[in-house]
Tab-separated table of C-alpha atoms in Angstrom:
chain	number	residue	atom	x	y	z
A	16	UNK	CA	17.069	207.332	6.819
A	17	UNK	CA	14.482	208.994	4.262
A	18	UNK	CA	11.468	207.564	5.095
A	19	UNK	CA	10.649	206.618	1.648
A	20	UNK	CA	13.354	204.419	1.719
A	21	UNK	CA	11.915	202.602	5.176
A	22	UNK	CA	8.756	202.714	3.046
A	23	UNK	CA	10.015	200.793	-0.316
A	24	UNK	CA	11.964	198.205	1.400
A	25	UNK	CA	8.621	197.419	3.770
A	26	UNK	CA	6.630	197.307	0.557
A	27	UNK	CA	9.188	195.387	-1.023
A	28	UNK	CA	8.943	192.530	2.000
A	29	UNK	CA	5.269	193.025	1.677
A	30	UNK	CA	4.944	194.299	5.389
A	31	UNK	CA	3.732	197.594	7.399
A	32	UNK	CA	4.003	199.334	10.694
A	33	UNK	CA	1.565	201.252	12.505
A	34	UNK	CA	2.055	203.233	16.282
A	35	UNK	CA	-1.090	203.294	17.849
A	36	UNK	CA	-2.102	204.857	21.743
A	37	UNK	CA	-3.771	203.560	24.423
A	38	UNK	CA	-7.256	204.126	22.102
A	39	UNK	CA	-6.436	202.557	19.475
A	40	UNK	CA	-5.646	205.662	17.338
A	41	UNK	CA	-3.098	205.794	14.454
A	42	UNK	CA	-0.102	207.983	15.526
A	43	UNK	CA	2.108	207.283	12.559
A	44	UNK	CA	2.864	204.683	9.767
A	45	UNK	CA	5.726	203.594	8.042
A	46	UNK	CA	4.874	201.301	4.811
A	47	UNK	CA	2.315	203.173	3.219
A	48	UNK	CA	2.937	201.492	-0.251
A	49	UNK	CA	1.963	197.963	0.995
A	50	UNK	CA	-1.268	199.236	3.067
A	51	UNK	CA	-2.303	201.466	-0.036
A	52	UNK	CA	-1.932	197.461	-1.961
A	53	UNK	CA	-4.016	195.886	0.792
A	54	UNK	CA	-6.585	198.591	-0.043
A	55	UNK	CA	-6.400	199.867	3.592
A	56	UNK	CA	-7.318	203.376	5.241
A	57	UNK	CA	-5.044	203.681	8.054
A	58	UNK	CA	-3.907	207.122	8.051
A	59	UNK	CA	-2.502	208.611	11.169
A	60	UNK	CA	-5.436	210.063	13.026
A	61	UNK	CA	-7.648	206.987	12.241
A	62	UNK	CA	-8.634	204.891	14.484
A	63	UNK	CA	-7.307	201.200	13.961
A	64	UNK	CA	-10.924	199.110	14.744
A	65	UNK	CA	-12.618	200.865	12.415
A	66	UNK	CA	-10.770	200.593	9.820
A	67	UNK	CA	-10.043	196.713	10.501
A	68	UNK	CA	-14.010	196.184	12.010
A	69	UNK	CA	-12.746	192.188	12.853
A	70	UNK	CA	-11.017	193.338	15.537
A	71	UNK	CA	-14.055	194.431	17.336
A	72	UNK	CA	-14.544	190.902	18.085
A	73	UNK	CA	-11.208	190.410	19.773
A	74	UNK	CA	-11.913	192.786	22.176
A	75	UNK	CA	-10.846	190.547	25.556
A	76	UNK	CA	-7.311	189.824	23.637
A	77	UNK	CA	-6.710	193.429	23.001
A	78	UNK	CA	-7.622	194.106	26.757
A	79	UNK	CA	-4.968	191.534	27.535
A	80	UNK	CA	-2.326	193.320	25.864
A	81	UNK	CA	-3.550	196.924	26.841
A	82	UNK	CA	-3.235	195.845	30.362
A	83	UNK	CA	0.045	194.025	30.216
A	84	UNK	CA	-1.792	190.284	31.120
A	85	UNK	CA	-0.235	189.321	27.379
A	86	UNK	CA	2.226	190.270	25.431
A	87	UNK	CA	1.242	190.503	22.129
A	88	UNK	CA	-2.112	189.575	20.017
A	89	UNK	CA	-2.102	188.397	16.662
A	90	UNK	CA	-4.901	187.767	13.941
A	91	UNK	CA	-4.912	185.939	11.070
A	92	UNK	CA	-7.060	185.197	7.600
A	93	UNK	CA	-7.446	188.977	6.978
A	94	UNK	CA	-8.073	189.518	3.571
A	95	UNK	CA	-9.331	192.706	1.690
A	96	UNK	CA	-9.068	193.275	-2.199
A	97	UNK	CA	-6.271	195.467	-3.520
A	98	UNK	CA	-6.686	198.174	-6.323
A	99	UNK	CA	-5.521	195.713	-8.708
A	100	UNK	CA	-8.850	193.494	-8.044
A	101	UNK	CA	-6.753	191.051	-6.263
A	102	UNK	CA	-7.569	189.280	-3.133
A	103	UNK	CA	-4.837	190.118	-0.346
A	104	UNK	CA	-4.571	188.099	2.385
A	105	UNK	CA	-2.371	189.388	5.780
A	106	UNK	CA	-1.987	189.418	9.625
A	107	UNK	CA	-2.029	191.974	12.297
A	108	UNK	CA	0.004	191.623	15.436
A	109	UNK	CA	-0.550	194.144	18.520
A	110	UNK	CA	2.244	194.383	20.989
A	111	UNK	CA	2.890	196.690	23.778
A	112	UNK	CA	5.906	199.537	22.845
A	113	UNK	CA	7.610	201.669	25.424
A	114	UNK	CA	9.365	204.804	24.577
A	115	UNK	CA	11.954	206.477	27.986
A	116	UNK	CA	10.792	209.581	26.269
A	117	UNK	CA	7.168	209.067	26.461
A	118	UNK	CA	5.626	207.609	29.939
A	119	UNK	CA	2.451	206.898	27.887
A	120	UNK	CA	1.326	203.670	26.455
A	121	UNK	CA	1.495	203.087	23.161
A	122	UNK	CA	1.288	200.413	21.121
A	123	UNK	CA	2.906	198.920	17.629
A	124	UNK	CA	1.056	196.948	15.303
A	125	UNK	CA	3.224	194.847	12.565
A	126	UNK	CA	1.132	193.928	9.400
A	127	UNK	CA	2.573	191.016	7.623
A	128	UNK	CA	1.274	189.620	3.718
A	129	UNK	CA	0.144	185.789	4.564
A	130	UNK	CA	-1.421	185.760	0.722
A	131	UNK	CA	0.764	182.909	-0.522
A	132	UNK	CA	0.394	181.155	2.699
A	133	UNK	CA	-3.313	181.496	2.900
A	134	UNK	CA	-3.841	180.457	-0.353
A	135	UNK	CA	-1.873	177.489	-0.183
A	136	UNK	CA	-3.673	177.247	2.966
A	137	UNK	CA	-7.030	177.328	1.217
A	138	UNK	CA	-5.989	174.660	-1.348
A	139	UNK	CA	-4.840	172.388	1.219
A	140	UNK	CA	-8.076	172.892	2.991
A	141	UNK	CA	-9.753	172.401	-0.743
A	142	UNK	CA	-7.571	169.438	-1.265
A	143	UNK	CA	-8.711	168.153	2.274
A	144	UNK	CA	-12.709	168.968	1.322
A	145	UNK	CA	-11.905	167.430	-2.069
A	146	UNK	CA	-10.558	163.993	0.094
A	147	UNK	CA	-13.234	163.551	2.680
A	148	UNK	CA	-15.907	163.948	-0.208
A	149	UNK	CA	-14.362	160.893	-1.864
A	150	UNK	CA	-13.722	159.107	1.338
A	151	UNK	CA	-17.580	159.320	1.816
A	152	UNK	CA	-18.465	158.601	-1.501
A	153	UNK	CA	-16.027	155.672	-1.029
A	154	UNK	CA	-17.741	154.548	2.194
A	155	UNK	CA	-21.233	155.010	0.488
A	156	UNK	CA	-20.332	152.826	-2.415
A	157	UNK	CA	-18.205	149.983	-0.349
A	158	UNK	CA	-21.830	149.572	1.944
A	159	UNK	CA	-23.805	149.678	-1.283
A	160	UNK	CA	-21.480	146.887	-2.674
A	161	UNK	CA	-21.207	145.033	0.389
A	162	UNK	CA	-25.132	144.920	0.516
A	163	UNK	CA	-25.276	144.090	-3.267
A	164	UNK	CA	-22.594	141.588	-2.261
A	165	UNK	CA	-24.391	139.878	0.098
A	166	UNK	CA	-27.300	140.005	-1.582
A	167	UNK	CA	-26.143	138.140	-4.581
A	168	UNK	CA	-24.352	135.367	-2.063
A	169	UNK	CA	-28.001	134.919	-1.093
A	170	UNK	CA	-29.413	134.855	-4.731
A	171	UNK	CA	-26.545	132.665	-5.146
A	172	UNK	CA	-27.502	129.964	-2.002
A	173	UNK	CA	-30.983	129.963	-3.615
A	174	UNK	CA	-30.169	129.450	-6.985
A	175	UNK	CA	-27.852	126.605	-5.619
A	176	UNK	CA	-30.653	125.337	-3.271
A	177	UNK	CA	-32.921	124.768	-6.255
A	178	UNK	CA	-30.215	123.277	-8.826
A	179	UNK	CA	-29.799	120.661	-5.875
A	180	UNK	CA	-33.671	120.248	-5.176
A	181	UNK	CA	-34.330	120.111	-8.761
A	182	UNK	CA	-31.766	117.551	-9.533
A	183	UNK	CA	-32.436	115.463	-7.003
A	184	UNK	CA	-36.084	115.432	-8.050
A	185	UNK	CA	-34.803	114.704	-11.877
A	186	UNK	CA	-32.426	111.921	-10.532
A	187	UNK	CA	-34.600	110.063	-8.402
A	188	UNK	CA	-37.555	108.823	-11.166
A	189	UNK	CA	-34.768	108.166	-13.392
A	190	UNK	CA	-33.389	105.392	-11.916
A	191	UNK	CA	-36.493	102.846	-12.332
A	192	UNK	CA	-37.064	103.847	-15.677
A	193	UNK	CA	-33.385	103.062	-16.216
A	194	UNK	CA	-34.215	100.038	-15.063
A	195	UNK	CA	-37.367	99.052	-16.926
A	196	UNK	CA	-35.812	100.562	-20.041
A	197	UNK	CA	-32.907	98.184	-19.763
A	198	UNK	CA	-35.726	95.154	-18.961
A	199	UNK	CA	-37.635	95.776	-22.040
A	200	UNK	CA	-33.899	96.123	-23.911
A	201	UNK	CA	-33.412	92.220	-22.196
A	202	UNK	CA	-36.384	91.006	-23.885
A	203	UNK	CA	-37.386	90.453	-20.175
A	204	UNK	CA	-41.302	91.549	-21.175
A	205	UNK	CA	-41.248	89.263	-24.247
A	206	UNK	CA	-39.249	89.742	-27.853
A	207	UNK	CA	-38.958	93.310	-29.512
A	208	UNK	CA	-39.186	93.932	-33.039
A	209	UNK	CA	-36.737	96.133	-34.459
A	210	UNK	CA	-39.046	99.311	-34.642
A	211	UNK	CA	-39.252	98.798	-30.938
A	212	UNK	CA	-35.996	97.693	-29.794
A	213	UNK	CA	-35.152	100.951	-31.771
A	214	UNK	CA	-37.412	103.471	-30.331
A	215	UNK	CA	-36.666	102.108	-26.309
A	216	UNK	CA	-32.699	102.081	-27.627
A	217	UNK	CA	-33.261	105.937	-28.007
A	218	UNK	CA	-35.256	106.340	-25.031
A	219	UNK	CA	-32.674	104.412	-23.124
A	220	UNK	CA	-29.803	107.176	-24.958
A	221	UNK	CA	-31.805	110.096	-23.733
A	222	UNK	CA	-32.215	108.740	-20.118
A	223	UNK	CA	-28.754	108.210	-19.881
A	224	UNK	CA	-27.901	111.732	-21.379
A	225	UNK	CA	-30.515	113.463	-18.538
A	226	UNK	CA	-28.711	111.044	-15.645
A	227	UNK	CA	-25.553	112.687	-16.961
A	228	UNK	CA	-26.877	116.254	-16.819
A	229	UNK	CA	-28.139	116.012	-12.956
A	230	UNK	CA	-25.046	114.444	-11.734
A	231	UNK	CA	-23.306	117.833	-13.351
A	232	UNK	CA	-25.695	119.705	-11.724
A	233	UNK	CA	-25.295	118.061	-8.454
A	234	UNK	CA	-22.083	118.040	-8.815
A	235	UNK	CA	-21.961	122.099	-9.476
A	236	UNK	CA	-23.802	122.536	-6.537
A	237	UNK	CA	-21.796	120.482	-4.138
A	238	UNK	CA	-18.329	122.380	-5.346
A	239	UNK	CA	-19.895	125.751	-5.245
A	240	UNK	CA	-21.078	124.848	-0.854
A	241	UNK	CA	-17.898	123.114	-0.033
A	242	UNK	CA	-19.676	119.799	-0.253
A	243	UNK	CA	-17.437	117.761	-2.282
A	244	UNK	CA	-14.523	115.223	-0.750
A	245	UNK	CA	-11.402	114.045	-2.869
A	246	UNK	CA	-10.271	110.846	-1.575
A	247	UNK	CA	-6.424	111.026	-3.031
A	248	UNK	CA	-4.564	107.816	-3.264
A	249	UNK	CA	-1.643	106.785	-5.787
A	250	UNK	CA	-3.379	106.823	-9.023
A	251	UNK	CA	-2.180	105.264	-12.674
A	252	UNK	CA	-2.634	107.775	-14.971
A	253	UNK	CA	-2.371	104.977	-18.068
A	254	UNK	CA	-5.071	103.032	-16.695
A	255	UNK	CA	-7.294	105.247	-15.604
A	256	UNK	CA	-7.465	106.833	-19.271
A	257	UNK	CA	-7.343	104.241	-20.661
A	258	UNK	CA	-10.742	103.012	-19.199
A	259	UNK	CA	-12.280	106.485	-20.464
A	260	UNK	CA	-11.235	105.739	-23.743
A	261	UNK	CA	-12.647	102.467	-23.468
A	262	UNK	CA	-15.896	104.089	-22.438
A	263	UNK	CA	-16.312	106.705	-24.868
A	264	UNK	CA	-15.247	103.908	-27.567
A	265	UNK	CA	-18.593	104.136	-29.119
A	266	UNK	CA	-19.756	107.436	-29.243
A	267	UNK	CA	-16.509	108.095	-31.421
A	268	UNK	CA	-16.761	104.945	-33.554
A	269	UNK	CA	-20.739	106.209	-33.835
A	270	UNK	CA	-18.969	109.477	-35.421
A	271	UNK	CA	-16.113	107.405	-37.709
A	272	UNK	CA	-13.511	109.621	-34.906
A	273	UNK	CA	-10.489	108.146	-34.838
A	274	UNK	CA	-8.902	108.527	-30.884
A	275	UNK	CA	-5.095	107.637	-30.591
A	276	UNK	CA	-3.554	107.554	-26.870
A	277	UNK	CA	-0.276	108.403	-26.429
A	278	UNK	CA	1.866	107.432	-23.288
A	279	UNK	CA	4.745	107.459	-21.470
A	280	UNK	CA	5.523	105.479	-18.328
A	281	UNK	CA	5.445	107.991	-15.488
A	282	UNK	CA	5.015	107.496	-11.386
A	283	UNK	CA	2.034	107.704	-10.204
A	284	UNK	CA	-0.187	111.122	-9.638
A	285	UNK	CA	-2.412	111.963	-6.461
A	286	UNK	CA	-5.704	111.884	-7.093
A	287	UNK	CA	-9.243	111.017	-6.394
A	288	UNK	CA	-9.794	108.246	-9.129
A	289	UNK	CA	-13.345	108.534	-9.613
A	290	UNK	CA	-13.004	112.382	-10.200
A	291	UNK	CA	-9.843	112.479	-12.612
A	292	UNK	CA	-11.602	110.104	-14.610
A	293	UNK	CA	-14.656	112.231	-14.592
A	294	UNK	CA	-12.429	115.375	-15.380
A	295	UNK	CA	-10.712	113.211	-18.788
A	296	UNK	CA	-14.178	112.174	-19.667
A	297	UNK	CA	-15.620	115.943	-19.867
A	298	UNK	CA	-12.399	116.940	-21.929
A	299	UNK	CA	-12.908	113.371	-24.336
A	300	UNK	CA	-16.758	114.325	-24.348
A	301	UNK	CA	-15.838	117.833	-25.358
A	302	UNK	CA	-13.498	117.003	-27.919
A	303	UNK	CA	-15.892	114.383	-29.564
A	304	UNK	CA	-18.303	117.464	-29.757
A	305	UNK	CA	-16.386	119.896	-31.211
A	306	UNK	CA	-14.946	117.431	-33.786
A	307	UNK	CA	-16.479	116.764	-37.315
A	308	UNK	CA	-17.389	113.390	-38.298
A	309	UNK	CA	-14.250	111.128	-39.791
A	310	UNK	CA	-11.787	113.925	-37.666
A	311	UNK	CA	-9.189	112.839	-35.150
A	312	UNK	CA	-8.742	112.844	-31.631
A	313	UNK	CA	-5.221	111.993	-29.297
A	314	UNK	CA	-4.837	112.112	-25.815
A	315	UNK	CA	-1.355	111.859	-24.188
A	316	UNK	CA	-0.126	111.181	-20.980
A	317	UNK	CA	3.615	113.146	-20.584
A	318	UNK	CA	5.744	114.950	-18.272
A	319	UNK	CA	4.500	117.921	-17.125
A	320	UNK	CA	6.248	121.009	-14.877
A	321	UNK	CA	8.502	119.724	-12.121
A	322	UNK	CA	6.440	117.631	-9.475
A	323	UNK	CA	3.686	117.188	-12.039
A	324	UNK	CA	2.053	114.711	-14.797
A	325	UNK	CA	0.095	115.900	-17.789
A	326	UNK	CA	-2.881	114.456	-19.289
A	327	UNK	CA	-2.799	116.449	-22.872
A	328	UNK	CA	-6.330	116.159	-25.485
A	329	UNK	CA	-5.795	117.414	-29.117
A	330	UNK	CA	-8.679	117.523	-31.591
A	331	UNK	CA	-9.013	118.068	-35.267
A	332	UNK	CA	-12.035	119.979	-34.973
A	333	UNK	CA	-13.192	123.802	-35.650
A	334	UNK	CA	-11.460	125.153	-33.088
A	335	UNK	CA	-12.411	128.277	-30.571
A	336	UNK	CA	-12.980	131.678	-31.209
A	337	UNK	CA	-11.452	134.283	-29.009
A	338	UNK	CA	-14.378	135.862	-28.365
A	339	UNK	CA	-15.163	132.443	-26.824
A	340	UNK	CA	-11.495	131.596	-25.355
A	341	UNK	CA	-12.544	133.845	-22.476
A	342	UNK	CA	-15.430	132.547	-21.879
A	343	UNK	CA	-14.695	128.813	-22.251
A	344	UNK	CA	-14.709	127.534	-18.413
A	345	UNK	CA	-17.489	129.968	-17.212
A	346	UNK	CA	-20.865	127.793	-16.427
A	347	UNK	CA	-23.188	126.982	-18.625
A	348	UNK	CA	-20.912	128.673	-21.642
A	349	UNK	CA	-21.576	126.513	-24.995
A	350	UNK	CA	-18.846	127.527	-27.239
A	351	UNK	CA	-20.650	128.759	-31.043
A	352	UNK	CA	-19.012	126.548	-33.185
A	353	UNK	CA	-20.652	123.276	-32.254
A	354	UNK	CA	-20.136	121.131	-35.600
A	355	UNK	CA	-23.606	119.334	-35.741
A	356	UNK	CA	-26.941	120.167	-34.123
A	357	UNK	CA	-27.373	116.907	-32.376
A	358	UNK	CA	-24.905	117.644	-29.645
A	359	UNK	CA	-25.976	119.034	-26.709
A	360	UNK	CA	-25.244	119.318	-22.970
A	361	UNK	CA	-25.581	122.330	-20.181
A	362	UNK	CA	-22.148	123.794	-20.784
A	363	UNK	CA	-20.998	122.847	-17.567
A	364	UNK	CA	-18.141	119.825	-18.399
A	365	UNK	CA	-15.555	122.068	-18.618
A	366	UNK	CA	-16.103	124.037	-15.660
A	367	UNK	CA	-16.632	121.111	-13.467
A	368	UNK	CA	-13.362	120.447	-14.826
A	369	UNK	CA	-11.441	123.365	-13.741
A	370	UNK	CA	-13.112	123.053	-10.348
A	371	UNK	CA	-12.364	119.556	-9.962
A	372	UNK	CA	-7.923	119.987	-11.075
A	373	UNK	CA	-7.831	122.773	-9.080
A	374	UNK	CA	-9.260	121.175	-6.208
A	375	UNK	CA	-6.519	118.288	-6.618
A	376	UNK	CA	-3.904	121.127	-6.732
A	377	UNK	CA	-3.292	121.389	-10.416
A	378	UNK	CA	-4.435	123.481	-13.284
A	379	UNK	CA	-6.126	123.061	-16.883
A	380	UNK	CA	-5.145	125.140	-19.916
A	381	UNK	CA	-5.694	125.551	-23.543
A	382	UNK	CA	-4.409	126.818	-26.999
A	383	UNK	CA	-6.794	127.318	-29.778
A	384	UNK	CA	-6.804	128.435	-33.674
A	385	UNK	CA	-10.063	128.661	-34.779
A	386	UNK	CA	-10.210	126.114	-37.854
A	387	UNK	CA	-7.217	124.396	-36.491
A	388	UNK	CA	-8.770	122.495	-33.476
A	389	UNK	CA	-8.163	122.640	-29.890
A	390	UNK	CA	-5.306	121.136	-27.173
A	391	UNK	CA	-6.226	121.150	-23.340
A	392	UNK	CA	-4.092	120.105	-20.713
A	393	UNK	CA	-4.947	118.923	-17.229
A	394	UNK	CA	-2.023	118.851	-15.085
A	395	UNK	CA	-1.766	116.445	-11.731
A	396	UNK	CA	0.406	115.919	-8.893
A	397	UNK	CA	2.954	113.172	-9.044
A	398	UNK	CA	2.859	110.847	-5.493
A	399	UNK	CA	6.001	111.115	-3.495
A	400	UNK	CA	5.658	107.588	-2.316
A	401	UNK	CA	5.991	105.678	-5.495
A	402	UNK	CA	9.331	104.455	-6.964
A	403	UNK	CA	9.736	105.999	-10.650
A	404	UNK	CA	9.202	103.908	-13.673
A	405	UNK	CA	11.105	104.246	-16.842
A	406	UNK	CA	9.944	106.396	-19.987
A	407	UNK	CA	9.206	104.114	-22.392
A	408	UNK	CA	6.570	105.193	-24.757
A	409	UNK	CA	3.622	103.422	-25.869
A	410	UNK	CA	0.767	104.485	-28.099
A	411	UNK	CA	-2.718	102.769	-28.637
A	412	UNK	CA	-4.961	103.429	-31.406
A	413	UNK	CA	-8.371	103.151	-29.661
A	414	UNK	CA	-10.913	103.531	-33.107
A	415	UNK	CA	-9.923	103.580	-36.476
């Protein structure tokens, strides 16, 4: 065959041959075009190390071969540049050849192009570089926020060690000037006149409103340490809101608010009495707050999803924003469109709340239009052990 035919279809599979003696000297080549690509000198006459200088460090494997101990040598990751400016990439593998015409040893050499290979080879090992840098910069970060982590849990255990320490220390003078206050109110200290009876009436107001604001704290701080118990016994809804309403009978008639309760006979719910009243009074406080004077207030009691009862508070008043719907159970959150300046509190009613239903196993909601008023719903579990009552429907006007 014309040997520039062996050569083109070598070239075309991107492989070359060489015949080399027992020195390593070039006796002949077939492939020419692809070695003159690689950029190579190996020209018959040449010796093979020096043009390929790596293989001067694989010395013991060529010995191996040379002396018949293996049977072939290969080595890969050569790379030279080509003409062209490219970067070529190939292998070399040695292997003893015997000829019956030719006693002495020779050897052929088989040079393969490994460019695609290696350089998918390179990107994997890129890609793998590329991986392992994340991974650490993954592990770096997840200790950083495990320390930061811990660190605010501590900041945290403080902050709730001093709410409780500095509650307690509010709570505990308040008590006997409750009860003085309350004395002087009895005319127990001798008759008031109405200047008097008018200035201890707001003292008494303000006493009340601070008792209020360390039993949220307290409160706060025994939810957020696992502190709290729910004692959960068959509950009546009715009655139980009913007494709030009863209760917060004259801060609404002291507003002209007009409160209508709405309900339907339903079984019984599970709950802890004393704190599902103190979850209806936060959402009746809130909704007293948010509401102008002369504005409207109902509260319903009504079916809620399967398995549940719903306690359901709709206002009249301004409504919430949606920059503040996000924000509306976080603590300490005071919603902007208060409707007078002479309400106050910590912001902390309706997050109690949503601590308090979920820890009965329900949920509180709300929808919202600003300039519309406000609806929230508090939903709780109906008791299993109670026969089922009828729904009739009843509704009480509390203040008119």
């Amino acid at each position: 065959m014309d040997p520039s035919i062996i050569d083109a279809i070598l070239h075309h599979h991107q492989m070359a041959y060489l015949l080399l003696n027992a020195q390593w000297s070039i006796l002949a080549t077939a492939g020419t075009q692809y070695i003159e690509h690689c950029g190579l000198n190996l020209t018959p006459g040449s010796i093979l190390l020096d043009a390929l200088p790596e293989l001067r460090d694989c010395i013991t494997q060529l010995e191996a071969v040379h002396n018949g101990v293996s049977p072939e040598f290969t080595l890969e990751h050569l790379s030279r540049t080509s003409p062209q400016g490219n970067i070529v990439y190939f292998r070399i593998q040695i292997q003893a050849y015997h000829r019956r015409d030719d006693p002495a040893p020779q050897f052929l050499a088989l040079i393969t192009d490994t460019t695609e290979q290696s350089q998918q080879s390179k990107r994997v090992a890129q890609y793998q570089e590329t991986v392992q840098q994340l991974h650490n910069t993954i592990e770096q970060r997840t200790t950083a926020l495990l320390l930061a982590n811990s660190q605010l849990r501590r900041m945290d255990e403080i902050k709730t060690d001093f709410i409780t320490i500095a509650a307690h220390e509010l709570r505990n003078p308040l008590t006997p000037i409750l009860g003085y206050v309350e004395l002087l109110l009895s005319d127990e200290y001798g008759p008031l006149n109405a200047e008097q009876r008018h200035a201890i009436q707001a003292t008494l107001q303000n006493v009340l409103r601070l008792r209020s604001i360390t039993a949220d704290l307290l409160d706060l701080a025994r939810i957020e340490t696992g502190r709290i118990e729910l004692v959960l016994r068959p509950t009546d809804l009715r009655t139980l809101v009913e007494l709030q309403c009863l209760k917060y009978k004259a801060q609404l008639a002291s507003r002209n608010q007009q409160l209508t309760f709405i309900a339907h006979a339903l079984p019984l719910t599970l709950c802890d009495e004393h704190r599902a009243a103190q979850i209806i009074g936060h959402l009746l406080s809130n909704a007293s707050k948010y509401t102008p004077d002369g504005g409207a207030i109902t509260i319903r009691i009504e079916p809620g999803d399967a398995g549940f009862a719903q306690v359901v508070v709709e206002d009249t008043g301004m409504g919430i924003t949606k920059d503040d719907q996000q924000h509306l159970f976080n603590a300490f959150f005071r919603a902007h469109t208060v409707t007078t300046p002479r309400t106050g509190g910590t912001g902390l009613g309706l997050h109690i709340a949503r601590l308090l239903i979920e820890l009965h196993g329900g949920q509180i909601w709300f929808h919202s239009t600003p300039g519309a008023g406000s609806t929230f719903y508090v939903s709780f579990i109906v008791s299993d052990e109670l026969n089922h009552q009828s729904h009739d429907l009843s509704m009480v006007t509390i203040t008119q």
